[in-house]
XYZ file of C-alpha atoms in Angstrom:
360
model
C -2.707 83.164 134.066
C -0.601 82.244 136.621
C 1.955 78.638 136.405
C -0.369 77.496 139.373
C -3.894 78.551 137.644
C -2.610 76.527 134.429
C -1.452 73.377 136.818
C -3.681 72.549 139.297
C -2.226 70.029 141.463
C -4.152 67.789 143.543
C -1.521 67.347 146.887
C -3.614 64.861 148.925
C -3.341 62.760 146.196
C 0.147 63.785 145.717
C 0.897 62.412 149.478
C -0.580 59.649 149.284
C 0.707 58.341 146.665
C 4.108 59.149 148.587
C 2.968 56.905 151.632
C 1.926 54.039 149.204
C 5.689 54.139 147.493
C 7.057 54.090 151.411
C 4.836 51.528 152.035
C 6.635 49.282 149.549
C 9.827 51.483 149.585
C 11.223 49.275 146.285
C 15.002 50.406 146.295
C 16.047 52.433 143.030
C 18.947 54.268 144.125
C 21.903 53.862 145.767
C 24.619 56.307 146.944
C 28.188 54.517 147.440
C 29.885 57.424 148.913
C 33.301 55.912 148.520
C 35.583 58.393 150.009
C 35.479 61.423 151.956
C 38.662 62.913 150.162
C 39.236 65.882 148.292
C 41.277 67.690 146.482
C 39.571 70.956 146.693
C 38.406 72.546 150.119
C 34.810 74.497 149.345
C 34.001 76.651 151.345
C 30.424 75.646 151.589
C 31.064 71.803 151.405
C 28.206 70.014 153.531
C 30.390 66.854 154.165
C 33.596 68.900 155.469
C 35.674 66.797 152.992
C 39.603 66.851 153.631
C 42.289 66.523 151.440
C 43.426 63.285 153.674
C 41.222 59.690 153.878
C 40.071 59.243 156.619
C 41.384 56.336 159.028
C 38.516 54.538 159.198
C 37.575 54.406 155.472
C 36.262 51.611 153.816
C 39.025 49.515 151.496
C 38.679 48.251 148.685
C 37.426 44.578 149.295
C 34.742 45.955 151.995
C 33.788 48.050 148.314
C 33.835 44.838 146.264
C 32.287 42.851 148.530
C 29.012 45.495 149.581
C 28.231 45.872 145.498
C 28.127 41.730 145.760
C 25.890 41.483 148.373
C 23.457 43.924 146.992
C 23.716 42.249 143.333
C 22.903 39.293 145.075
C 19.940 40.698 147.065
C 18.401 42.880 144.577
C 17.951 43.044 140.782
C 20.977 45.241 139.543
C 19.347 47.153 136.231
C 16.401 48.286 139.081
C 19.106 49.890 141.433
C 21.183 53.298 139.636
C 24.188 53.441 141.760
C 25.681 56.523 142.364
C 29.050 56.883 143.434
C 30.509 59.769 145.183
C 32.349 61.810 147.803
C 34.596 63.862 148.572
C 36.201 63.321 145.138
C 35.796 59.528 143.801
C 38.686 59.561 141.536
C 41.387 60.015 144.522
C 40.825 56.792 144.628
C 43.637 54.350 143.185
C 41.087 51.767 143.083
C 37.943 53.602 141.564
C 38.333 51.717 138.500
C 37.637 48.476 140.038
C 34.921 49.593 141.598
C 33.264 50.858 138.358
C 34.395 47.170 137.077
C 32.508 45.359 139.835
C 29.181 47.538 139.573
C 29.539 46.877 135.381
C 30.424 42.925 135.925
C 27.519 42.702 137.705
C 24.985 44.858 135.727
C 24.320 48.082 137.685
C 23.584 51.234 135.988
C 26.381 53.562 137.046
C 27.151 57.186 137.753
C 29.643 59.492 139.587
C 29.692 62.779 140.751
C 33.057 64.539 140.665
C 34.904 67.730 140.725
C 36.266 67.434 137.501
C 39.878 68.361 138.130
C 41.722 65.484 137.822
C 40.031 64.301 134.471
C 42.740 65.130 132.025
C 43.337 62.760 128.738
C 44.328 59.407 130.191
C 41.804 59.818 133.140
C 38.967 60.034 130.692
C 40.048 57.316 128.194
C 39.715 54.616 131.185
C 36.026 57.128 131.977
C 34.841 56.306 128.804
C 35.586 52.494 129.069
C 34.475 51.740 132.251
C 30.798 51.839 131.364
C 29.903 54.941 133.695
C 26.431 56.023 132.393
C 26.255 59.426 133.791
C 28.856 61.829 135.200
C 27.764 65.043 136.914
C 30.703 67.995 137.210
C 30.515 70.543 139.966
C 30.583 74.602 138.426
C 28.637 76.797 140.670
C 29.492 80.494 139.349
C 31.259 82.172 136.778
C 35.070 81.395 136.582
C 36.660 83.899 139.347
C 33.569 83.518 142.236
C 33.585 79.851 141.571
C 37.407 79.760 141.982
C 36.838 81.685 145.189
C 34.365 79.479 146.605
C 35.966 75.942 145.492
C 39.994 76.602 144.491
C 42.148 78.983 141.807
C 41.752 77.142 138.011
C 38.531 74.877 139.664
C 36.322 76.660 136.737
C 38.701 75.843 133.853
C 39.794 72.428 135.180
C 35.798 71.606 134.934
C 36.076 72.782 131.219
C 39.141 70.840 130.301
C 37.157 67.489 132.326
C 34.200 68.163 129.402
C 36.659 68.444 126.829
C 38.799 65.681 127.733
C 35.632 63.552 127.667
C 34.452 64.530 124.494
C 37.815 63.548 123.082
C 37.899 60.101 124.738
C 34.687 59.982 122.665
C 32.175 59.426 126.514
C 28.716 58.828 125.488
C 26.981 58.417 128.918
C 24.802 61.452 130.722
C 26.969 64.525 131.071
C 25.635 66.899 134.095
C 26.509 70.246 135.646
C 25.724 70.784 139.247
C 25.678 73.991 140.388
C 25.641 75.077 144.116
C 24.326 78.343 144.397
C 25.693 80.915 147.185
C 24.630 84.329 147.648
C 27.717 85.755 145.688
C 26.421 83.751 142.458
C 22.943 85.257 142.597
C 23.852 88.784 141.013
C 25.474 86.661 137.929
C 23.145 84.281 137.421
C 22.324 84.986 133.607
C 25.917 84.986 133.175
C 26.079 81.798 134.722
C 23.456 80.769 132.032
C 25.856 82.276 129.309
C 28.673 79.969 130.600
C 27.121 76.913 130.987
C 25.362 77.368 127.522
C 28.641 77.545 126.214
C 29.910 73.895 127.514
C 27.150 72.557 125.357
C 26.390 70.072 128.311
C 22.886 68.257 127.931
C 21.725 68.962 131.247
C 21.973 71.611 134.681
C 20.861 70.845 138.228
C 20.870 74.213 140.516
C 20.972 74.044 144.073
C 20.550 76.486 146.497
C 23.844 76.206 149.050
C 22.581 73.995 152.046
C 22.940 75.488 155.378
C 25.037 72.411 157.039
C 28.263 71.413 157.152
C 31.134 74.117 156.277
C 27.999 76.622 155.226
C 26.468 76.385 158.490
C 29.410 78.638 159.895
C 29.035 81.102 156.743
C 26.173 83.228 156.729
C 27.736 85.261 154.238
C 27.084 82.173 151.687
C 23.254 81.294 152.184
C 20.317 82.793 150.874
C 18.182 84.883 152.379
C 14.374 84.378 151.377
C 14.014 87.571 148.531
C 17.355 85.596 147.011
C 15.928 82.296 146.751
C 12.808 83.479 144.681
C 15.476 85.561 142.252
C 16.811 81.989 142.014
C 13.256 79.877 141.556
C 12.007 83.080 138.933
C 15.562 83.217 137.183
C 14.861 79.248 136.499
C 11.229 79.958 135.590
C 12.753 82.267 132.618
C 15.557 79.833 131.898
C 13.159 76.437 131.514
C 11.832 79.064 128.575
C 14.221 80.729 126.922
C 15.069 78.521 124.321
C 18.974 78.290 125.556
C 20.334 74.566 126.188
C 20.835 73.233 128.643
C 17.347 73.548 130.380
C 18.278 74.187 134.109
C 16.337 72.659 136.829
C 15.842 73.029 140.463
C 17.483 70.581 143.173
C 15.610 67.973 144.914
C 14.839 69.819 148.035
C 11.852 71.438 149.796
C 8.504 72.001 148.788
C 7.863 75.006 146.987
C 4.246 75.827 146.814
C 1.378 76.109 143.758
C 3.755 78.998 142.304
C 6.722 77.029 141.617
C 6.114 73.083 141.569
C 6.004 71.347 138.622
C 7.319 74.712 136.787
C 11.161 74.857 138.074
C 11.672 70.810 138.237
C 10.227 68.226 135.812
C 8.321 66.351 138.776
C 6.367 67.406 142.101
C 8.423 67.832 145.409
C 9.987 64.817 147.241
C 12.293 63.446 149.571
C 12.849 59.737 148.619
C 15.518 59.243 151.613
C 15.403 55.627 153.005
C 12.185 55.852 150.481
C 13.545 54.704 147.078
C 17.014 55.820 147.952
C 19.625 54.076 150.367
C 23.240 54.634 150.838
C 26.593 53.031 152.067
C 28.706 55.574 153.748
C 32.553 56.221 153.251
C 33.181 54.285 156.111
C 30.758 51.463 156.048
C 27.717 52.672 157.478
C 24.676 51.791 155.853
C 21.903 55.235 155.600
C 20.518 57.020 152.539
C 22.011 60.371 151.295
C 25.323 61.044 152.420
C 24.723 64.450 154.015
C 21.928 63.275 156.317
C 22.784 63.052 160.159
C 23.420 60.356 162.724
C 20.421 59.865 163.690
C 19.670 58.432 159.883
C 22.224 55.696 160.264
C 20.428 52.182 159.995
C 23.395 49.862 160.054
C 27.184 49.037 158.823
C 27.665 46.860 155.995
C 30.237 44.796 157.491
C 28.024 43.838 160.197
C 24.854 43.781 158.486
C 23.017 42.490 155.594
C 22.010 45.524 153.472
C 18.707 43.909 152.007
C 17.733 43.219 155.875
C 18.329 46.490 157.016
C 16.527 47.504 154.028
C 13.584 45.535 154.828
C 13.074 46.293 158.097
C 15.039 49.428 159.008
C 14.513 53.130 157.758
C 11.356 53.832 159.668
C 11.961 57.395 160.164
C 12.763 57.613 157.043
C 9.639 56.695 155.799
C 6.993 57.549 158.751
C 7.632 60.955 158.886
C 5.288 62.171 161.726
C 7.703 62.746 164.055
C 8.683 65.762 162.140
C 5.594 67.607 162.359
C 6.391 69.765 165.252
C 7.344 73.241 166.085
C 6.250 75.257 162.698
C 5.510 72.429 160.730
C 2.466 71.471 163.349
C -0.610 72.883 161.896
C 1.142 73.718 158.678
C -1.360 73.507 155.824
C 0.994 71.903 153.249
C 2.016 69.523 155.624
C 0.820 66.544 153.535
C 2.947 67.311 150.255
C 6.118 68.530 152.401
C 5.810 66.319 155.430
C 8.788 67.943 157.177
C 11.288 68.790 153.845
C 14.474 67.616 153.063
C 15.732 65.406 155.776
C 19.108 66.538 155.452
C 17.837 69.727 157.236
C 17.383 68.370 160.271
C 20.435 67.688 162.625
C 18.287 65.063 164.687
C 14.724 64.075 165.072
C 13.655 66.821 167.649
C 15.069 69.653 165.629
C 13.415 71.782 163.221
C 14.550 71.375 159.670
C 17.311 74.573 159.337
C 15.520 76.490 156.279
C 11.798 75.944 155.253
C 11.224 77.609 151.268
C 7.233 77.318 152.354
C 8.142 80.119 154.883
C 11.030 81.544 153.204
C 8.729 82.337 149.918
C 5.422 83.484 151.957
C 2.105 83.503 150.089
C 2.449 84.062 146.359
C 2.376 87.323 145.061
């Protein structure tokens, strides 16, 4: 019996439950995407991060300030902040950041590279209160150095370490991006990661925007991303920790939903999830385009633009065009992963309903 035959899964209901939540759209997540700095230059990096700030980046009282006015607006232990980049800890004043998100009761995470957490670095980690901390490893040690910098693989290792030692006791994470070089060495990237003894794994098929949009050689072509959805069927059942699971994006059909990811497909952008942008601007995930921006926090009041903004974001009609009109799982995908499309005439750029066919 198939995963689908054992799960039936009743989508209408599915969506509209989905329209109800955008209908009251209560905010739950919040990406502070404080810098678009990095030390490392991926090759496949969807926000084209540079090792330089950018001129117009947010300081530090526009920070301080924008975590205010949403602790003032909103009930902090409701909202999980996320803070991230480019790589948060460039920044000299990180740590007050983290202080003004714990002074004021937010649940608080980061996502980071990992290389610049060495002994001191994770002492002031482990005090700040940071709940969760997800570490990028995408392959094993020489294609991951390829793809992200020479020592990147090791430096992620000494990060858990260093952690460990600083005695951390929040949510530790690995996030791994997966390129078409990773695919042949995938149980060996199970191997690896079982070693770091991390409690959990989020795998993500590369996204094709960004520095990947220019590198063909990097994405996956359609037979690849079911090696990556069956390799994850195996690995949610092999016993091995951690228990890997599949990235937010796309809807993947009976075959694979609910089996690879601990919940149904959905895209919560501008839905549950909002987000203030390196420079001020006020959208949802950082990697979604222009057309997504809703505001600037130094012009705006977030809860307003909350209120009464993000309706593309969560009347998604105008997406059903081109291949997606007349689609039959239109109603559970409604369009995909809205950091797919580079505006609201486009096509999203990959579609895993078309990508996977009918299951086998």
């Amino acid at each position: 019996m198939s995963a689908a035959e054992q799960r039936p899964v009743d989508w209408k209901l599915h969506a509209e439950r989905r329209r109800e939540l955008a209908a009251r759209h209560p905010l739950r997540y919040l990406f502070l995407e404080v810098t678009r700095r990095c030390n490392l230059s991926c090759a496949y990096c969807g926000s084209e991060c540079t090792r330089r700030a950018r001129r117009r980046e947010m300081g530090t009282e526009g920070w301080l300030r924008a975590i205010r006015q949403v602790a003032e607006d909103f009930d902090p232990k409701e909202v999980m902040i996320a803070v991230t980049g480019g790589e948060p800890l460039l920044r000299p004043d990180i740590f007050e950041i983290f202080a003004e998100l714990r002074a004021h009761g937010f649940p608080f995470g980061m996502v980071s590279n990992g290389t610049v957490i060495r002994r001191t670095m994770a002492r002031r980690i482990a005090e700040s209160g940071i709940g969760s901390i997800s570490l990028s490893l995408d392959a094993p040690d020489a294609i991951n150095d390829e793809l992200r910098g020479e020592g990147a693989a090791a430096k992620v290792e000494r990060a858990i370490g260093a952690l460990r030692q600083a005695d951390y006791k929040g949510k530790l994470e690995i996030i791994s991006t997966i390129t078409r070089p990773v695919i042949p060495h995938l149980a060996a990237m199970r191997r690896r990661v079982a070693r770091l003894r991390v409690p959990e794994w989020r795998m993500a098929p590369v996204m094709p925007i960004g520095r990947a949009a220019g590198r063909a050689d990097l994405l996956l072509s359609p037979a690849e991303v079911k090696v990556l959805l069956d390799f994850l069927v195996a690995a949610r059942r092999d016993g091995l920790k951690p228990v890997p699971s599949f990235s937010e994006e796309g809807f993947l059909g009976d075959e694979y939903e609910g089996v690879v990811r601990p919940y149904l497909y959905r895209c919560n952008a501008g839905i549950t999830i909002a987000g203030i942008l390196w420079d001020g601007r006020i959208g949802a995930c950082p990697e979604l385009a222009e057309c997504f921006v809703q505001g600037h926090i130094e012009k705006d009041r977030f809860s307003e633009v909350w209120r009464t903004g993000y309706g593309q974001l969560r009347d998604r009609s105008w997406a059903c065009h081109g291949a997606c009109d007349g689609c039959q799982v239109w109603e559970p995908c409604a369009g995909g992963a809205l950091h797919l499309y580079r505006d609201m005439s486009s096509s999203p750029l990959r579609c895993f309903h078309l990508m996977l066919g009918p299951p086998g």
